[in-house]
Coordinates of C-alpha atoms in Angstrom, one line a residue:
L1 CA 73.2 158.7 4.4
S2 CA 70.1 157.8 6.2
L3 CA 67.5 155.5 4.8
R4 CA 65.2 158.4 4.5
S5 CA 67.5 161.0 2.8
R6 CA 68.5 161.4 -0.9
I7 CA 71.8 163.5 -1.4
V8 CA 73.2 164.4 -4.8
L9 CA 76.9 165.1 -5.3
L10 CA 77.8 167.8 -7.7
D11 CA 81.1 168.7 -9.4
S12 CA 82.3 172.2 -9.8
S13 CA 80.1 172.8 -12.9
E14 CA 77.1 171.6 -11.1
R15 CA 77.0 168.2 -13.0
I16 CA 75.4 165.6 -10.8
I17 CA 78.1 162.9 -10.5
A18 CA 76.7 160.7 -7.9
V19 CA 73.4 159.9 -6.0
L20 CA 73.1 158.7 -2.4
G21 CA 69.7 157.3 -3.1
G22 CA 68.5 155.9 0.2
V23 CA 65.3 154.0 -0.3
P24 CA 62.2 154.4 -2.3
P25 CA 60.4 157.6 -1.1
A26 CA 57.0 155.9 -0.9
S27 CA 58.4 152.8 0.9
E28 CA 60.1 154.3 3.9
G29 CA 60.0 152.4 7.3
Q30 CA 58.8 149.0 7.9
E31 CA 58.0 148.1 4.2
W32 CA 61.4 148.7 2.8
N33 CA 63.1 147.1 5.9
E34 CA 61.2 144.0 5.1
T35 CA 62.1 144.1 1.5
A36 CA 65.8 144.6 2.5
E37 CA 65.6 141.7 5.1
Q38 CA 64.1 139.4 2.4
G39 CA 67.0 140.4 0.0
N40 CA 69.5 139.7 2.9
V41 CA 67.9 136.1 3.4
A42 CA 68.1 135.7 -0.3
V43 CA 71.7 136.4 -0.7
G44 CA 72.4 134.3 2.3
G45 CA 70.6 131.4 0.9
F46 CA 72.4 132.1 -2.5
R47 CA 75.8 131.8 -0.7
E48 CA 74.7 128.7 1.3
H49 CA 73.9 126.7 -1.9
S50 CA 76.7 128.1 -3.9
T51 CA 80.4 127.0 -4.2
F52 CA 83.2 129.6 -5.1
T53 CA 86.7 129.2 -6.4
N54 CA 89.6 130.5 -4.5
S55 CA 89.8 133.5 -6.9
Q56 CA 86.0 134.1 -6.4
Q57 CA 86.7 134.5 -2.5
H58 CA 90.1 136.3 -2.6
G59 CA 90.0 139.0 -5.3
R60 CA 91.5 142.5 -5.7
R61 CA 88.4 143.9 -4.3
G62 CA 88.6 142.0 -1.0
D63 CA 88.3 138.7 0.7
F64 CA 84.8 137.7 0.3
A65 CA 82.7 135.4 -2.0
Y66 CA 81.3 137.0 -5.0
R67 CA 79.7 135.8 -8.4
T68 CA 79.1 138.0 -11.6
V69 CA 76.1 137.2 -13.7
G70 CA 74.7 138.8 -16.9
F71 CA 77.0 139.6 -20.0
G72 CA 80.0 141.6 -20.9
Y73 CA 82.7 142.1 -23.6
G74 CA 86.5 142.4 -23.0
N75 CA 89.2 140.6 -21.2
G76 CA 89.8 138.0 -23.9
R77 CA 86.4 137.7 -25.2
K78 CA 85.9 137.9 -29.0
Q79 CA 82.4 139.0 -28.9
P80 CA 79.8 139.8 -26.2
L81 CA 79.2 136.7 -23.9
N82 CA 77.4 135.7 -20.8
Y83 CA 79.3 135.5 -17.8
R84 CA 79.9 131.6 -17.2
V85 CA 78.2 130.1 -14.0
N86 CA 79.8 126.5 -13.6
G87 CA 77.9 123.6 -12.0
G88 CA 74.1 122.9 -11.8
A89 CA 73.9 123.8 -8.2
N90 CA 75.6 127.2 -8.7
Q91 CA 73.2 127.8 -11.8
R92 CA 70.1 126.8 -9.7
A93 CA 71.3 129.1 -7.0
V94 CA 71.7 132.1 -9.4
G95 CA 68.2 131.3 -10.9
E96 CA 66.6 131.5 -7.5
L97 CA 68.4 134.7 -6.5
L98 CA 67.4 136.6 -9.8
K99 CA 63.7 135.4 -9.5
N100 CA 63.4 136.4 -5.9
P101 CA 60.7 139.2 -5.5
A102 CA 63.0 141.4 -3.0
I103 CA 65.9 141.1 -5.2
R104 CA 63.9 142.1 -8.3
R105 CA 62.4 145.1 -6.3
I106 CA 65.9 146.4 -5.2
A107 CA 67.0 145.9 -9.0
G108 CA 64.1 148.0 -10.1
F109 CA 64.7 150.8 -7.6
Q110 CA 68.3 151.1 -8.7
K111 CA 67.3 151.6 -12.4
C112 CA 64.0 153.3 -12.2
A113 CA 62.9 157.0 -12.5
S114 CA 63.7 157.4 -8.8
I115 CA 67.5 157.3 -9.4
F116 CA 69.4 156.4 -12.6
N117 CA 66.7 157.6 -14.9
C118 CA 66.1 160.7 -13.1
Y119 CA 69.4 161.8 -12.2
A120 CA 71.4 160.7 -15.1
H121 CA 68.7 160.5 -17.8
K122 CA 71.1 160.8 -21.0
T123 CA 73.5 158.1 -19.6
Y124 CA 70.4 155.9 -18.7
L125 CA 69.1 156.1 -22.2
E126 CA 72.5 155.2 -23.6
Y127 CA 72.7 152.2 -21.4
Q128 CA 69.0 151.3 -22.2
T129 CA 69.5 151.6 -25.9
T130 CA 72.8 149.8 -25.9
N131 CA 71.4 146.9 -24.1
E132 CA 68.4 146.6 -26.2
E133 CA 70.4 146.6 -29.5
L134 CA 72.9 144.1 -28.2
L135 CA 70.1 141.7 -27.2
R136 CA 68.4 142.0 -30.7
R137 CA 71.8 141.4 -32.4
H138 CA 73.1 138.7 -30.0
P139 CA 70.0 136.6 -28.9
H140 CA 72.3 134.4 -26.9
L141 CA 72.8 137.0 -24.4
R142 CA 70.8 136.8 -21.2
P143 CA 69.6 140.0 -19.3
N144 CA 69.5 139.4 -15.4
F145 CA 66.1 141.3 -15.2
P146 CA 63.4 142.3 -17.6
G147 CA 63.9 145.8 -19.0
T148 CA 67.1 146.3 -17.2
P149 CA 69.6 148.9 -18.7
Y150 CA 72.5 147.1 -16.8
A151 CA 74.3 144.2 -18.5
A152 CA 76.0 142.8 -15.4
L153 CA 75.4 142.1 -11.8
T154 CA 78.0 141.2 -9.2
V155 CA 76.6 139.7 -6.0
N156 CA 79.3 140.2 -3.1
A157 CA 78.0 137.4 -0.8
G158 CA 80.4 138.1 2.0
P159 CA 80.1 137.0 4.7
Q160 CA 81.9 140.4 5.4
S161 CA 82.1 142.3 2.1
Y162 CA 84.3 145.3 2.2
S163 CA 87.0 146.4 0.0
P164 CA 90.3 148.2 -0.2
P165 CA 90.6 151.4 -2.3
H166 CA 90.0 150.7 -6.1
K167 CA 88.4 151.7 -9.3
D168 CA 86.4 149.5 -11.7
P169 CA 88.3 150.2 -15.0
D170 CA 86.3 147.8 -17.1
N171 CA 83.0 149.8 -16.5
V172 CA 81.9 152.6 -18.7
V173 CA 84.1 155.8 -17.6
H174 CA 81.1 158.2 -17.3
G175 CA 78.6 155.4 -16.4
W176 CA 77.0 154.8 -13.0
C177 CA 77.2 151.6 -11.2
A178 CA 74.3 150.9 -8.6
D179 CA 75.3 149.6 -5.3
T180 CA 72.8 148.3 -2.6
A181 CA 74.3 147.3 0.7
L182 CA 72.6 144.4 2.5
G183 CA 73.3 142.3 5.7
K184 CA 73.3 142.8 9.4
F185 CA 75.8 145.3 10.6
D186 CA 75.9 148.6 12.5
P187 CA 76.3 151.2 9.8
N188 CA 77.5 153.8 12.5
K189 CA 80.5 151.5 13.1
G190 CA 81.4 150.2 9.7
G191 CA 80.3 149.5 6.0
H192 CA 80.8 153.2 5.1
L193 CA 81.6 154.0 1.5
V194 CA 84.7 156.1 1.0
L195 CA 84.9 158.3 -2.2
W196 CA 88.6 159.0 -1.9
D197 CA 88.8 161.6 -4.8
L198 CA 86.0 163.5 -3.4
G199 CA 87.3 163.4 0.3
L200 CA 83.9 161.8 1.5
V201 CA 83.1 159.1 4.0
I202 CA 79.4 158.1 3.5
R203 CA 77.3 156.3 6.0
F204 CA 75.9 153.4 4.0
P205 CA 73.1 151.3 6.1
P206 CA 71.8 148.0 5.0
G207 CA 68.9 148.5 2.4
S208 CA 70.2 151.8 1.0
T209 CA 71.4 152.4 -2.7
I210 CA 74.1 154.7 -3.9
L211 CA 75.0 155.2 -7.6
F212 CA 78.3 156.7 -8.7
P213 CA 81.0 156.4 -11.5
S214 CA 82.9 153.6 -10.2
S215 CA 85.4 153.6 -13.0
L216 CA 86.4 157.3 -12.4
I217 CA 86.2 157.6 -8.6
T218 CA 88.6 155.5 -6.2
H219 CA 86.4 154.0 -3.6
S220 CA 86.5 151.6 -0.8
T221 CA 84.5 150.2 2.0
I222 CA 85.1 150.4 5.8
P223 CA 85.4 146.9 7.7
I224 CA 82.2 146.0 9.6
Q225 CA 82.5 144.5 13.2
K226 CA 83.3 140.9 14.1
G227 CA 80.2 138.7 13.9
E228 CA 78.4 141.0 11.5
T229 CA 77.6 140.2 7.9
R230 CA 77.5 142.6 4.9
F231 CA 76.4 141.7 1.3
A232 CA 76.4 144.0 -1.8
F233 CA 74.3 144.0 -4.7
I234 CA 75.9 145.8 -7.7
Q235 CA 74.8 146.5 -11.3
Y236 CA 76.8 147.9 -14.1
S237 CA 77.9 147.6 -17.7
S238 CA 81.4 147.0 -19.2
G239 CA 82.7 149.8 -21.5
G240 CA 83.6 147.1 -23.9
L241 CA 80.0 146.6 -24.9
F242 CA 79.6 150.2 -25.9
R243 CA 82.8 150.1 -27.9
W244 CA 81.4 146.9 -29.7
R245 CA 78.2 148.8 -30.5
A246 CA 80.2 152.1 -31.7
N247 CA 82.2 149.7 -33.9
G248 CA 79.1 148.3 -35.8
F249 CA 79.0 145.4 -33.6
K250 CA 82.5 144.5 -34.3
S251 CA 85.7 144.2 -32.4
D252 CA 88.4 146.8 -33.1
K253 CA 90.2 144.4 -35.1
D254 CA 87.4 143.3 -37.3
F255 CA 86.4 147.0 -37.7
L256 CA 89.8 148.1 -38.9
S257 CA 89.9 145.1 -41.3
T258 CA 87.0 146.4 -43.4
A259 CA 86.9 150.1 -42.7
S260 CA 87.7 152.7 -45.3
K261 CA 90.1 155.4 -44.5
Q262 CA 87.1 157.8 -44.2
D263 CA 85.5 155.4 -41.6
I264 CA 88.8 155.3 -39.5
R265 CA 88.9 159.0 -39.6
E266 CA 85.4 159.5 -38.5
R267 CA 86.0 157.0 -35.7
D268 CA 89.3 158.6 -34.6
A269 CA 87.4 162.0 -34.5
S270 CA 84.5 160.6 -32.6
R271 CA 87.0 159.1 -30.0
A272 CA 89.0 162.4 -29.6
R273 CA 85.7 164.2 -28.5
R274 CA 84.4 161.2 -26.3
W275 CA 85.4 162.8 -23.1
K276 CA 83.4 166.0 -24.1
V277 CA 80.4 163.8 -25.1
S278 CA 80.6 161.9 -21.8
L279 CA 80.6 164.9 -19.7
S280 CA 77.5 166.2 -21.6
R281 CA 75.7 163.2 -20.5
F282 CA 75.7 164.2 -16.8
T283 CA 72.6 166.0 -15.7
R284 CA 72.9 169.6 -14.6
W285 CA 71.6 170.3 -11.1
G286 CA 70.0 173.5 -12.3
D287 CA 68.3 171.7 -15.2
L288 CA 66.7 169.4 -12.7
L289 CA 65.6 172.2 -10.3
Q290 CA 63.8 173.8 -13.3
G291 CA 61.8 170.4 -13.9
D292 CA 64.2 169.5 -17.0
W293 CA 65.5 166.2 -15.7
K294 CA 65.9 164.9 -19.1
G295 CA 68.0 168.0 -20.3
T296 CA 65.9 168.4 -23.1
R297 CA 66.2 172.3 -23.3
R298 CA 70.0 172.0 -23.2
T299 CA 70.0 169.5 -26.1
E300 CA 67.5 171.7 -28.1
A301 CA 69.9 174.7 -27.6
G302 CA 72.8 172.6 -29.0
L303 CA 74.7 172.7 -25.5
D304 CA 74.9 168.9 -25.2
E305 CA 78.4 168.1 -26.7
L306 CA 80.7 171.0 -27.4
S307 CA 79.4 174.4 -26.9
D308 CA 79.8 174.7 -23.3
L309 CA 82.7 172.6 -22.6
S310 CA 86.4 173.5 -22.5
S311 CA 89.4 171.4 -22.1
S312 CA 89.7 172.3 -18.5
D313 CA 86.4 170.5 -17.8
V314 CA 88.1 167.1 -18.1
E315 CA 89.4 167.9 -14.7
T316 CA 86.2 168.4 -13.0
L317 CA 85.4 164.9 -12.1
H318 CA 88.8 164.5 -10.4
S319 CA 87.7 167.6 -8.2
A320 CA 89.1 168.1 -4.9
K321 CA 86.7 167.9 -1.9
R322 CA 86.2 171.7 -2.0
S323 CA 84.6 171.7 -5.3
C324 CA 82.3 168.7 -4.6
R325 CA 78.8 170.0 -3.3
R326 CA 76.2 168.2 -1.7
Y327 CA 72.4 168.7 -1.9
K328 CA 69.8 166.9 0.3
Q329 CA 66.5 166.4 -1.2

């Protein structure tokens, strides 16, 4: 991946499963370099003015400082809640980071029509609608940015942020996380994103953005060189939020305590076909080439959910590298 390229990854059925987004097309060169550098300074300042617990410096994703902000559901939470940031200094550091113009611009690029909305429109709408409904129902929830489809943001504040092979099982399975690399490192020698299930090692320079289903694909980051810094700015949503919404804004336990037998049958049927619905949300490369990036014609033809899917399709997102194709735009 170079800053000026945009590459889409396709599965064997030509679903777009990831986008190596580079930078905004109209901002190539010095302008975006300045934005990335300002973002780098902002994350460095955030790190300097924050304190981190031992678990926030040595997690399963690597030995680097990180903080998660926004909201989620699951892992013991009885309802959707904001991620807690303890201490006045840490709260001020988070507030300054989220208000930073460069950080807001990077966040906007991750979600705008250039990447998420354009290449995964149906999933984008699902995220956006879920966020909007959650915020209406639960006014205590605080979004990180105005109009964002993502519920959460994790800032990997380094100083050397790289991770061993892992998945992010709490995220929406078919959903995309948006990952922007920041810092000062040589992208020819380290910082590469490795997508193990696809057999790809991807050059990932500072200031560039990649979107992919991090819950589905095993991924890692190659270490950078001694004395270099690497940060990461990652937006995503937990799958629990979508289950909460599907239950009528209730936990599984509360749903089952009041549901009729018919309600339970309908929910079980919905869950049984969830993998097919999830696959249908991936944009088809052919549709995008024909200008139908929203997949409108496919929806109107009744092909969205069941008609063109077989049980064998569940394997396509675990495809070997021979069935993962790349197209450069």
